[in-house]
mmCIF file of C-alpha atoms in Angstrom:
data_model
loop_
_atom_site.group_PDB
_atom_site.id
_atom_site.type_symbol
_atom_site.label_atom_id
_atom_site.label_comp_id
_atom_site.label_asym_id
_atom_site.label_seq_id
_atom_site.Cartn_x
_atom_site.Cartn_y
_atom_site.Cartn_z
ATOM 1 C CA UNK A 1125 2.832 -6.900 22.910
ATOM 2 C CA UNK A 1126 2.193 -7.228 19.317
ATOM 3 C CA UNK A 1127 5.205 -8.260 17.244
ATOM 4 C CA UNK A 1128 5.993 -8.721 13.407
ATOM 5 C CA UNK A 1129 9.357 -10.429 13.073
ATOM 6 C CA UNK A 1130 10.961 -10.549 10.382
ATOM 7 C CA UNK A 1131 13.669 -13.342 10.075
ATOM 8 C CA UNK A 1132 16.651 -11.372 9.042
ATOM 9 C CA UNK A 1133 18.021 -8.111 10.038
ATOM 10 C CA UNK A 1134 21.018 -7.909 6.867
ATOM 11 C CA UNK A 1135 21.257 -10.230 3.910
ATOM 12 C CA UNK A 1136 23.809 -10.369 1.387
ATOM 13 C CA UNK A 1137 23.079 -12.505 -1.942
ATOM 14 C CA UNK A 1138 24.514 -12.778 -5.228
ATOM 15 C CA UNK A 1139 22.869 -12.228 -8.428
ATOM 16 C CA UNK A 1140 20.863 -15.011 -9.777
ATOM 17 C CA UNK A 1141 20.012 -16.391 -6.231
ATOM 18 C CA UNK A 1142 16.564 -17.284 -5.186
ATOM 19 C CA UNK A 1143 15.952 -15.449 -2.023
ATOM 20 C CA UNK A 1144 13.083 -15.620 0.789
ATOM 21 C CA UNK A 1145 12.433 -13.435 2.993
ATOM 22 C CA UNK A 1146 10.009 -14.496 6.230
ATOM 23 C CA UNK A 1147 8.148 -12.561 8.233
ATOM 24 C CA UNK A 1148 5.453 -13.700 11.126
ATOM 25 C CA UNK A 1149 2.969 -12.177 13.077
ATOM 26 C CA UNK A 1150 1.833 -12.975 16.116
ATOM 27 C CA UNK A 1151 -1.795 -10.919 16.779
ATOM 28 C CA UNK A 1152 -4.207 -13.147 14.215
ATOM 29 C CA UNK A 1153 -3.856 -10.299 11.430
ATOM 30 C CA UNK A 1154 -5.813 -11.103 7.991
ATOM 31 C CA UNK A 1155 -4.358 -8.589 6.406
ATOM 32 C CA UNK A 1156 0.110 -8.766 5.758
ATOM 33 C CA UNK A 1157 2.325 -6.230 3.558
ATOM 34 C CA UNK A 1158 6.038 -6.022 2.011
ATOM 35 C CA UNK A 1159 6.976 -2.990 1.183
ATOM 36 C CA UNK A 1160 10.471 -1.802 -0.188
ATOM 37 C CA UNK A 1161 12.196 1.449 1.099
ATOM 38 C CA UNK A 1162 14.712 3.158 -0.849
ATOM 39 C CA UNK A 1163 15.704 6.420 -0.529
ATOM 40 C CA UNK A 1164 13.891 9.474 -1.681
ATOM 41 C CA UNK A 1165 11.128 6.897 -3.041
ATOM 42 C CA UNK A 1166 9.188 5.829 0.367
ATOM 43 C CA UNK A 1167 7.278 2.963 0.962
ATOM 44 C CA UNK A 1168 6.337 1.116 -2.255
ATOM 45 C CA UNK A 1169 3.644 -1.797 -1.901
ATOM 46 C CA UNK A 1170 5.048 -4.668 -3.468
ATOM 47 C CA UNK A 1171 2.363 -7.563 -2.644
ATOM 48 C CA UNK A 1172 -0.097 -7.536 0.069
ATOM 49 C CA UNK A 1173 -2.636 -10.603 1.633
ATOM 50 C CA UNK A 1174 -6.074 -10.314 3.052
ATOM 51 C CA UNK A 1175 -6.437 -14.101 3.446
ATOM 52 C CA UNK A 1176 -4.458 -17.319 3.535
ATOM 53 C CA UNK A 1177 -3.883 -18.303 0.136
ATOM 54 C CA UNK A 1178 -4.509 -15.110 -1.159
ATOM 55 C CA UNK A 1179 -2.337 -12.461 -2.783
ATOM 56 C CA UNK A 1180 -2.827 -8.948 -4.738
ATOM 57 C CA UNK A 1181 0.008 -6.872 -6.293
ATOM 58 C CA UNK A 1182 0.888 -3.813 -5.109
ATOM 59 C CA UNK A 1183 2.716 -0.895 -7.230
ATOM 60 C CA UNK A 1184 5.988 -3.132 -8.193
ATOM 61 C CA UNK A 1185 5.510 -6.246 -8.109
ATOM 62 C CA UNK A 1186 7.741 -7.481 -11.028
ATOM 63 C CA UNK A 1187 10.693 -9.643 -9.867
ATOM 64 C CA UNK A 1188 8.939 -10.901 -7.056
ATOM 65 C CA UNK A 1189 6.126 -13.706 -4.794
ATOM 66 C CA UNK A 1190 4.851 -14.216 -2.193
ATOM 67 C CA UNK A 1191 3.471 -17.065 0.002
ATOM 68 C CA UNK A 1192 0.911 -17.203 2.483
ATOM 69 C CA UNK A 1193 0.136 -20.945 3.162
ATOM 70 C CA UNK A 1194 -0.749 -19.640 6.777
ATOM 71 C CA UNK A 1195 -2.197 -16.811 8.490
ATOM 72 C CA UNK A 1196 0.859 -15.707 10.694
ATOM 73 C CA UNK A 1197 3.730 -15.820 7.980
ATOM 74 C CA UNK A 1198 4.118 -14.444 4.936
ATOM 75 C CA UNK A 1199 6.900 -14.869 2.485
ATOM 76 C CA UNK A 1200 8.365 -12.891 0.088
ATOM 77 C CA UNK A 1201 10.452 -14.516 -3.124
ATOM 78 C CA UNK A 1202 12.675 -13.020 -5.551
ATOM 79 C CA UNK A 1203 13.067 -15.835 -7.799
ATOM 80 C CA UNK A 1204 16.178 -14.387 -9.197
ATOM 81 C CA UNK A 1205 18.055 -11.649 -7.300
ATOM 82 C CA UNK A 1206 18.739 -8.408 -8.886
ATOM 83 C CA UNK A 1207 21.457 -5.410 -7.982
ATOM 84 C CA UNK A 1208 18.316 -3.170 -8.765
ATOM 85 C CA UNK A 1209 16.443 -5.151 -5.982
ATOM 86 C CA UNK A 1210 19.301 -4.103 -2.938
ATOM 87 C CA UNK A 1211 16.621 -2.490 -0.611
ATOM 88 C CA UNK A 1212 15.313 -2.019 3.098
ATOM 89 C CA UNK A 1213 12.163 -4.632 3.011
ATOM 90 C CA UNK A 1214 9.854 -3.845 5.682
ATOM 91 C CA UNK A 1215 7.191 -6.341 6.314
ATOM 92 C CA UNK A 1216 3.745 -5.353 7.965
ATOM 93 C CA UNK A 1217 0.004 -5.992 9.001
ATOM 94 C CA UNK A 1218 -2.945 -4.406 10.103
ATOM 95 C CA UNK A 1219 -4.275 -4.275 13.579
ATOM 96 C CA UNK A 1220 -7.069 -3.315 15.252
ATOM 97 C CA UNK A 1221 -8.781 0.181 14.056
ATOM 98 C CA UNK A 1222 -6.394 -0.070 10.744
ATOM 99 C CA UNK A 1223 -2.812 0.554 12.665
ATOM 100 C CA UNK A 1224 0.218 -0.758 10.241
ATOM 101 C CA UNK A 1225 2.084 -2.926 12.646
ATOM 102 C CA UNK A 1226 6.034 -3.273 11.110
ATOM 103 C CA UNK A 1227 8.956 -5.254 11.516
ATOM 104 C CA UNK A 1228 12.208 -4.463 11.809
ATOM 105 C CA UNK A 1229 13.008 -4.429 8.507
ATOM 106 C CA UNK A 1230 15.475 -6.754 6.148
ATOM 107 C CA UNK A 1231 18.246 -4.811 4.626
ATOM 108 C CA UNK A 1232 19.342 -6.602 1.312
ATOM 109 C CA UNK A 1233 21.765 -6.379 -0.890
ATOM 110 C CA UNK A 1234 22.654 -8.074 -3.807
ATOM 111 C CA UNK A 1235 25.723 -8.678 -5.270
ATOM 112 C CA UNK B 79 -3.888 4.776 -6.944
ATOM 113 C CA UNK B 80 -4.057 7.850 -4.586
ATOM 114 C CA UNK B 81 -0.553 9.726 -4.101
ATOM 115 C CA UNK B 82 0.622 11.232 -0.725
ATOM 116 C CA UNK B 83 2.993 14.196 -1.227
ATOM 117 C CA UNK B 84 5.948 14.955 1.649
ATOM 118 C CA UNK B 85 7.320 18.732 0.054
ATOM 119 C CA UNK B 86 10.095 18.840 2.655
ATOM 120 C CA UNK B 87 12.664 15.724 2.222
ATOM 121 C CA UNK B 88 14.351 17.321 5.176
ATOM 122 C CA UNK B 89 14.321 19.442 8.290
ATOM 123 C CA UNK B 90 15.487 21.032 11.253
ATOM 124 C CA UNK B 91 14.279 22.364 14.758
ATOM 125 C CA UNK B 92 15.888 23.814 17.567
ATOM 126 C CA UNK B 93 15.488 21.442 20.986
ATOM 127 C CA UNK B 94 12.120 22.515 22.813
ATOM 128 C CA UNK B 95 11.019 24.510 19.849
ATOM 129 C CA UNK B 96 7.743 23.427 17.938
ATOM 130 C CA UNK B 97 8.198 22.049 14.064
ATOM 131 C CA UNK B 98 5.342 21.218 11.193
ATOM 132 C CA UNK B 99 6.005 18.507 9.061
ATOM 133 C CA UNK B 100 3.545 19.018 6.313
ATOM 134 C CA UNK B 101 1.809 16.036 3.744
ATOM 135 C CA UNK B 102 -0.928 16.821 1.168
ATOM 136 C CA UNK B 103 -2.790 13.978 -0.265
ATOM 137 C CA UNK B 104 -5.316 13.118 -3.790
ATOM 138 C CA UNK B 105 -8.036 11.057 -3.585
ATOM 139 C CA UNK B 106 -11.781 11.032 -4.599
ATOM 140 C CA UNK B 107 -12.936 8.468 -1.835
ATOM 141 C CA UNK B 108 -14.691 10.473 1.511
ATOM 142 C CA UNK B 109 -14.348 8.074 4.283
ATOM 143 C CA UNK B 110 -10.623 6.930 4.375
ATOM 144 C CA UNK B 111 -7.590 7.091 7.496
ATOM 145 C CA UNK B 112 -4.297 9.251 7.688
ATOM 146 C CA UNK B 113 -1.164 8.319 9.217
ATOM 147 C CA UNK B 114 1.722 9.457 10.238
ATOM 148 C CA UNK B 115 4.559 7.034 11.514
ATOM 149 C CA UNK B 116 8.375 7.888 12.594
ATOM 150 C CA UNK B 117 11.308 5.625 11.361
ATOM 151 C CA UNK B 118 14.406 6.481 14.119
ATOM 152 C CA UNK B 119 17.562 5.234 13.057
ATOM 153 C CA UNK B 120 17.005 1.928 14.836
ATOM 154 C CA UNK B 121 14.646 1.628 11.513
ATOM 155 C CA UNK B 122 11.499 0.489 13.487
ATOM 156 C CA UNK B 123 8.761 1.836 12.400
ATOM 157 C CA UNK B 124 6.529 3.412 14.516
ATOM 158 C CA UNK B 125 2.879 5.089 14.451
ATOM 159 C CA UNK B 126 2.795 8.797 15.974
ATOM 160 C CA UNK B 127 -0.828 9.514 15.572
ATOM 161 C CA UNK B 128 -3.728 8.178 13.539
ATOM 162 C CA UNK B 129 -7.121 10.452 11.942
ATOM 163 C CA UNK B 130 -10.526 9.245 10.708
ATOM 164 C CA UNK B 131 -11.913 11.327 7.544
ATOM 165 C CA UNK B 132 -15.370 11.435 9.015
ATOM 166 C CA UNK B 133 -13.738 13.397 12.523
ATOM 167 C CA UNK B 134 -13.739 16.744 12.022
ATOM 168 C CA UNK B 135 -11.704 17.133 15.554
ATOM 169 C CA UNK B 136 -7.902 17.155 15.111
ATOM 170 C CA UNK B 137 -6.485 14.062 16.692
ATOM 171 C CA UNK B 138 -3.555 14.721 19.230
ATOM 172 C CA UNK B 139 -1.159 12.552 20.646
ATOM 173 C CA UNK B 140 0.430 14.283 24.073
ATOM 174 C CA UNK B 141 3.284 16.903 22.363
ATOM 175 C CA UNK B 142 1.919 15.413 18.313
ATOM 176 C CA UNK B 143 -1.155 16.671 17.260
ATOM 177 C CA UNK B 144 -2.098 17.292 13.535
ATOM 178 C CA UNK B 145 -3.761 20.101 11.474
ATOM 179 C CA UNK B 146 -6.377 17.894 8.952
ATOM 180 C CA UNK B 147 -8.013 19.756 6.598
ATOM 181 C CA UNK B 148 -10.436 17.806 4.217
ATOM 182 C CA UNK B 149 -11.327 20.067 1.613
ATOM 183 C CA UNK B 150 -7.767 20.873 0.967
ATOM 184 C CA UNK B 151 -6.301 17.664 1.145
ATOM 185 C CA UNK B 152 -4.089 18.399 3.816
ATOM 186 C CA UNK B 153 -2.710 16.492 6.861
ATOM 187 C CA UNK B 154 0.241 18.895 8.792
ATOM 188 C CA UNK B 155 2.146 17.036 11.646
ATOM 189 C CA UNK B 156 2.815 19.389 14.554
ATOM 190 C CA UNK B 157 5.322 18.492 16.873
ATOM 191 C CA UNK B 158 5.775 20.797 19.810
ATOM 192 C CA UNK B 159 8.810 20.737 22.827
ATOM 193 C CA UNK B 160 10.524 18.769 20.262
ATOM 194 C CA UNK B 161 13.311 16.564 21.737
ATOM 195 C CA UNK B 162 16.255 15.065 20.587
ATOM 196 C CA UNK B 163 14.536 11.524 20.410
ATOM 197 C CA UNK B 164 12.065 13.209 17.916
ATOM 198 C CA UNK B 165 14.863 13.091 15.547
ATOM 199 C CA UNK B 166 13.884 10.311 12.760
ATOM 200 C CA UNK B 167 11.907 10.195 9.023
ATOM 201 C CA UNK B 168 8.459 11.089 9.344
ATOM 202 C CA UNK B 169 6.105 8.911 7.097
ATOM 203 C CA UNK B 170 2.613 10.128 6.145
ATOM 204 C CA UNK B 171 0.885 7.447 5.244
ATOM 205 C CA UNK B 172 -3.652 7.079 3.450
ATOM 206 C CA UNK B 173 -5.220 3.756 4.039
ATOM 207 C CA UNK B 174 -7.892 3.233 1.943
ATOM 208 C CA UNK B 175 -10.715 1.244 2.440
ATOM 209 C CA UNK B 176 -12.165 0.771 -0.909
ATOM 210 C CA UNK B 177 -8.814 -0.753 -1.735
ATOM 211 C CA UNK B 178 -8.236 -3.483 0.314
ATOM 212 C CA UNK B 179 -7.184 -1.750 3.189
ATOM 213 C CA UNK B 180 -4.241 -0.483 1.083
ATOM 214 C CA UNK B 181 -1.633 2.300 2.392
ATOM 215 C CA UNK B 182 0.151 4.334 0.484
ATOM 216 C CA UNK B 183 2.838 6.351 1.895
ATOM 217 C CA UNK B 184 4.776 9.760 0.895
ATOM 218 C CA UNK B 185 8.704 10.119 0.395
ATOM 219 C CA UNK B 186 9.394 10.915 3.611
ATOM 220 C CA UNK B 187 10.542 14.074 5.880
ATOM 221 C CA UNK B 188 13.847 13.744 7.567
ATOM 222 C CA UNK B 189 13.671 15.871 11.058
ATOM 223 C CA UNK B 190 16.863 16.669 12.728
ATOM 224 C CA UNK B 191 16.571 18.059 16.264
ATOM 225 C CA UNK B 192 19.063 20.677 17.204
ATOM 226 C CA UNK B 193 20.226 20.643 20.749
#
């Protein structure tokens, strides 16, 4: 089965922290996604990857990176935690015909 | 960047009855994919069903199937014998493929399934 795992499930950080989120894929996907969900707002693209090495902002990138040193896992950084970044982060990547394939999701929350 | 529009943040259908969850999008690109995935409360999201611009047939996924009209910029989610696991927030979602495979993704429609 294909599976995007994302390392953790609930986070709770203080302000100021540098924080990484991890998520890996198992199914040889070029192309990885974080997104942030917040209520009433959607999905929001926040950085994507076609490639190893390679990054492109999405629609809010500001406060974070990202890593992608190799194809399965991709990391996303918030160099300096935020309350205005306590969010659901859902990591993803694209399958076969286009599908989104998601994980779980990381609720964060920063205190 | 091209917008996807959910007008209904929530609603509501009786057990067995059929609902439409509706989704508008704006784009000038011809050859692009619609979405539509379902986020239960377990937050795992999940696709429903999946359409190709260039198919003029409606795809349909056993009690999903969706009403795609091109011209109007319109991709309805029809959801018939609905059932109480049906209940979650309904995503539709636009890849594009001039933008690096980019999705974007409405606000959401929250279904609650009335037994």
């Amino acid at each position: 089965d294909v599976k995007v795992t994302q390392s953790s499930r609930y986070l709770v950080k203080r302000t100021g922290e540098k924080v990484f989120l991890e998520c890996v894929q198992d199914m040889d996907h070029e192309n990885m996604f974080w997104y942030r969900q917040d209520p009433g707002l959607g999905l929001r693209l926040i950085y994507f990857s076609y490639d190893v090495k390679m990054k492109e902002k999405g629609d809010i990138p500001e406060g974070y990176s990202v890593s992608r040193e190799k194809k399965e896992r991709f990391s996303l950084i918030l160099e300096s935690a935020s309350t205005n970044q306590t969010s659901m982060y859902l990591c993803a990547s694209t399958g076969p015909r286009g599908k989104l394939f998601f994980g779980s999701g990381t609720q964060l929350s920063v205190l | 960047a091209q917008t996807v529009t959910q007008s209904q943040p929530e609603m509501s259908v009786q057990e067995a009855e059929t609902v439409t969850l509706s989704c508008t999008y704006d784009t000038s690109e011809s050859d692009y994919y619609l979405f539509w995935y379902k986020q239960p409360p377990s937050r795992q999201m999940i696709l429903v069903i999946r359409q190709e611009a260039y198919k003029q047939q409606n795809a349909t996924e056993n009690r999903f199937s969706v009403n795609f009209q091109k011209a109007a910029k319109s991709f309805s989610l029809k959801i018939s014998d609905s059932q109480l696991g049906d209940a979650a927030m309904y995503f539709c979602a636009y890849r594009s493929p001039l933008t690096g495979n980019q999705f974007y993704f409405g606000t959401g429609t929250s279904l609650t399934v009335i037994p």
